[in-house]
Each structure stands twice: as structure tokens, then as C-alpha cells.
Amino acid sequence: MRINTLFYCIWQGFKNIFRNKWFTLASVATISACLFMFGLFYAILANFQYIMKGLEQGVSVTALLEEDITDERTREIGDMIARRSEVQETVYVSADETWEQFAEENFGSTDGFRENPLSDCAHYVIYMNDVSGQQTLVDYLRSIDGVRKVNESALTAQTFVGVNAIIGYVSIGIILILFLVSIFLISNTVTIGIQVRKEEIQIMKYIGATDFFARAPFVIEGMLIGVIGSFIPLIAVYFIYNEAMIYVAGSWEFLSQLLRFLPVDEIFSVLVPVCIGIGVGIGFIGSYTTVRKHLSV
Amino acid sequence: MRNTTTRRRVNPDAPIISLEKVSKAYTAGIPALNDVNLHINRGEFVFVVGDSGSGKSTLIKLLLRELLPTSGKIIVNGTDVVRLRRRQIPKFRRNLGVVFQDFRLLKDRNVYENVAFAQRIIQKSNREIRKNVPSMLSIVGLAGKYKARPKQLSGGEQQRVALARALVNKPQILLADEPTGNLDPKNSWEIMNLLEKINDSGTTVLVVTHNREIVNAMKKRVITMKKGIIISDEEEGGYIDED
Ligand SMILES: Nc1ncnc2c1ncn2[C@@H]1O[C@H](COP(=O)(O)OP(=O)(O)OP(=O)(O)O)[C@@H](O)[C@H]1O
Ligand SMILES: [Mg+2]
């Protein structure tokens, strides 16, 4: 095929967008609406997971060490814990530090105490990368020689596992519904454009156009509509997201500790390629299947 | 010697169109074409006439390989149409110019682009297109209207655009299915004169028509069909009245 022909097909694809303005408008609106819902849903879901993750990371297990333990054994235990796969981070807090923290929080200072009343409270604070592994970790810690006591977090692993499962089911459900709605809307929109295309393609085929030559401009048109249809909701979601962050921060200050928003960049580094991919994919499949039906002249 | 094409695989003396025992039945009922034998030589001008429903358009569709016959053999320009593979059809059609009663122009493109389209299909370079399209348009008398959209043209003008598009690739055969069916007598005559001019330059022309006056005046070969059968085939024939 000549490069000339390829350019012609692409150029015609561009022109088709303006030739069939109503079809373009309807298709762009349909794809935009679907991707807008998807974008919002994704942003909410991603933040929810982010918040959950934050809470999870706050979950820690405390391993209190024997009072007369040697420094070397302390380090050894630290290494043993750090090697565990479910452990993300371990922080060693010496008995003195524990006491200073406690005193600071409760009396303002350690003044007036000569001895450390919490001398048996040197401990490791252990943060996990997956709370579902908490029970295993606790059992392991209890088996270590030199660990006096293990305190589990108040928020139990079971809660998180349950909530995460619910989120998973709900997201699958919503994505499925969105998907079905998109297919329905798009197949409806595509039928609007069929008549024009049918005539044109038949004429082209009468004159001896190959399937490719007759088909390519319409398929390119479909993909371009997909691109346009994905940019609009991306921009909309971007603004809504920013506004929502400002609004929540301003209105519910007491929640700002809990409602930490994911930065816009992080949401959009996923959303942009995924939306454009879905948009172009829908445009391609929609136009290709429509046009294919009308090649039988 | 005329139409010196480079890839002539055909005996130049063999008929350019030949149908042998061709039948076409759309449904199980009466066939639209019934055991038709027909031979047209290179450079001929042929009218096909007959009542509505006698099978004229069916004949054209078979020649274009839009339809396959139920039985029989069809050779067009050296190609066995029945045995043509699907993906060979576009190339086969490029040797046939075709014109319809309803013009069938691409509505959203101007006159120039409609004619250029046929050239783009055969991958002509832009340079050649810029040369060939205007010269074809001036042959059909539309050089001044190359920017117009089909909507802005009269029926006669639209048909001339369609004719320019059919001819710009210099096909061996021109098939026309009621090309003057939507035109007034003056425009009908203009189109017919153009068809005759094209025929003079060597193209084989087959015209389906209901235009009695023109058929009788032009003194060409006339094939008359009735209920899927050729009932008469005369050199310098006339329009046969049924009733
Ligand atoms: N697609 C089709 N399906 C079923 N029957 C058809 C089809 N096309 C044509 N026919 C039938 O075949 C017969 C011949 O039709 P055809 O269109 O060839 O007639 P025609 O001579 O071109 O008529 P007209 O002068 O009205 O254009 C008619 O009886 C018609 O009803
Ligand atoms: Mg007909």
C-alpha cells in the first residue's frame, strides 16, 4: 500500500468527524458519560483503598522484651523480625524512650523521677504490609526467646479482611454495571450512524474499493471519537477531584486526619492511560463491527 | 487497435461479456433470469430494455459480481465471474465503470473529490489525480463546478459527475442501469450523447433504459427482456411495444 493511501485514510477519518456532526456528538457524549462514571468511581475507590491502607499501616504489633536482655540479643531479635515477609517496618523503642514518651504525654516531663518505672518496657513496634498476616506474626513473636509479651493492635486483622472483601465485591459489581450500560448505550449510538455509512461503503465497493480502503476511515473516525470521548471526562474528573479535596479539607477539618486524599497526580497516572485505552478500544470495536456488517456488496 | 491496456490476458476477438445458460433465482419461485445466453463484443453499444421486473437490473448485478448466478457461466473482460474469489472482487470491478439511476455520489464530498475517489482507490498519485480529474470533468462539461456538493447540482449534473467517476479510470466496460431514469428529456439526451462519445473512444457500453424515444433514435443494438428471458436481440433495433 502506498503511503499516500494511508494518509488519505487517516485524513478522511478526521474529516468524517466533522461530516457527521450529530453522530460524532452522540458518540462522544456516550463514551464520555461512561468514562466519566468510571473515572469518578475509580477516584473514589482509589481513595478508599488509600485510606484503608493508611489505617492498616497504623496497625502495629508490639513485642515487649525481657528486662534483662542483652543488647546483642535485642539486635538479633530485631533482625529476625525484620526478615519476616509480612513485616514492613520495625522500630525499636528502648525502655528510656518509652518512659520519656509516656511521661511527656501524661505529666509533661520526666522531672521528679530518678528511676525509670517502665524499665521492663523496651519493645519493638512492628508494622505490617498485610494485616491478614497478623496472627501468624503474633504466634511467631511469642515463640521467640527474649520476648516477654506481645500486644496486638486494637483494630483486628479480621475487620480489615472483611472490609476489603466487601470493597472488592462492590467494585466488581459497579464496574460490571458500568460496562453493561456502556455497551448498551454505544450499540444504540452506533446504529444511528449506520445508514450513512452503509450507503457510502456500498458506493465505494461498487467502484472497486478494497475492504480496507472502505473501512479504514470509519475505523479511524471511531478511534478518534474514542480519544475525544476520553479527554472530556478526564478533564471533568480532574476539576471535580480538586474541588472535592478543597471542599472536604475546608468543611470537615475534624475528618482531615482520616480522609487523606490521594494526590491528583497519582490518580491520574492510572486514570489517563486507562481511560484513553478504554475510549479508543470502544471506538475501535464499535466502528469496526458496524462497518464490517456492510461490506457484503 | 483501441484501448491499449498492458495486461490484456484475453483474446481481443472474444466477446468482452458473455453469458451462457445463466439463471438467477432470488427465492424458490420464478427465476429473475432464466437460461440467458448473451454475447457482447468489444466496443459495442448495447441497450437492454424490457418491462419492470424483467431482470435487467439483475443482469447488471451479475456482471458486477454483486450477485452470483444460480447456474450458468459468466465471463466479463476475460474473468470468470462465478469463480472469482471475494478478495479479487475490488480489482475486478476497477475495469468496470458503473452508473445508476440514483447517481450514488458520496454526498458529503464535492464534485472533485467524488471523481478523485475512483482514482484514489487505484492508488494514483496526487499529481496524476490533479491532472486526470479536471480533464475528465471538462469532458462531461462540469469543469466549472468542481467545488460543488452533489446537493447543489441538478440531476443531470449529478449524473455527469457519476459518469466522470465511472470513466476516470478508463474502464473497458461501462454499465449503466437506467442512467436517465430521473432526468428530463434534455438532460437524458446529454447523458446519452456522452455515452456514445465514450463508446466512440473504444469503451464497451451497456445501457439499461426505459427511454423509448432515445432507443428508437440511436439505432444501436437492442436486447429486449421479458420475465427473465431475452425475447429479442436486434442490431439497429427499436423499442418493442408489448401491448
Ligand atoms: N433482492 C431481491 N430479492 C428477491 N427478488 C428480487 C430481488 N431483486 C429483484 N427481485 C425480483 O427479480 C425480478 C427481476 O428484478 P429486476 O430488478 O432485475 O428487474 P428490472 O428489469 O430491473 O426492473 P425495473 O425496470 O423495474 O428496474 C423481479 O421479479 C424482482 O421482484
Ligand atoms: Mg431495474
Coordinates of C-alpha atoms and ligand atoms in Angstrom, one line a residue, chain B residues 51-58 60-61 101 177-178 208 210, ligand 2:
Chain B
D51 CA -40.8 -4.4 -18.6
S52 CA -40.3 -3.6 -15.0
G53 CA -39.3 -6.8 -13.3
S54 CA -38.0 -8.5 -16.5
G55 CA -34.5 -8.9 -15.0
K56 CA -32.4 -6.0 -16.4
S57 CA -31.0 -4.9 -13.1
T58 CA -30.4 -8.5 -12.1
I60 CA -26.2 -5.8 -14.3
K61 CA -25.7 -7.0 -10.7
Q101 CA -30.4 5.8 -11.8
D177 CA -28.7 1.0 -15.1
E178 CA -31.3 3.5 -16.1
V208 CA -30.4 -0.4 -19.3
H210 CA -37.0 2.7 -20.4
Ligands
MG2 MG -34.0 -2.2 -12.6

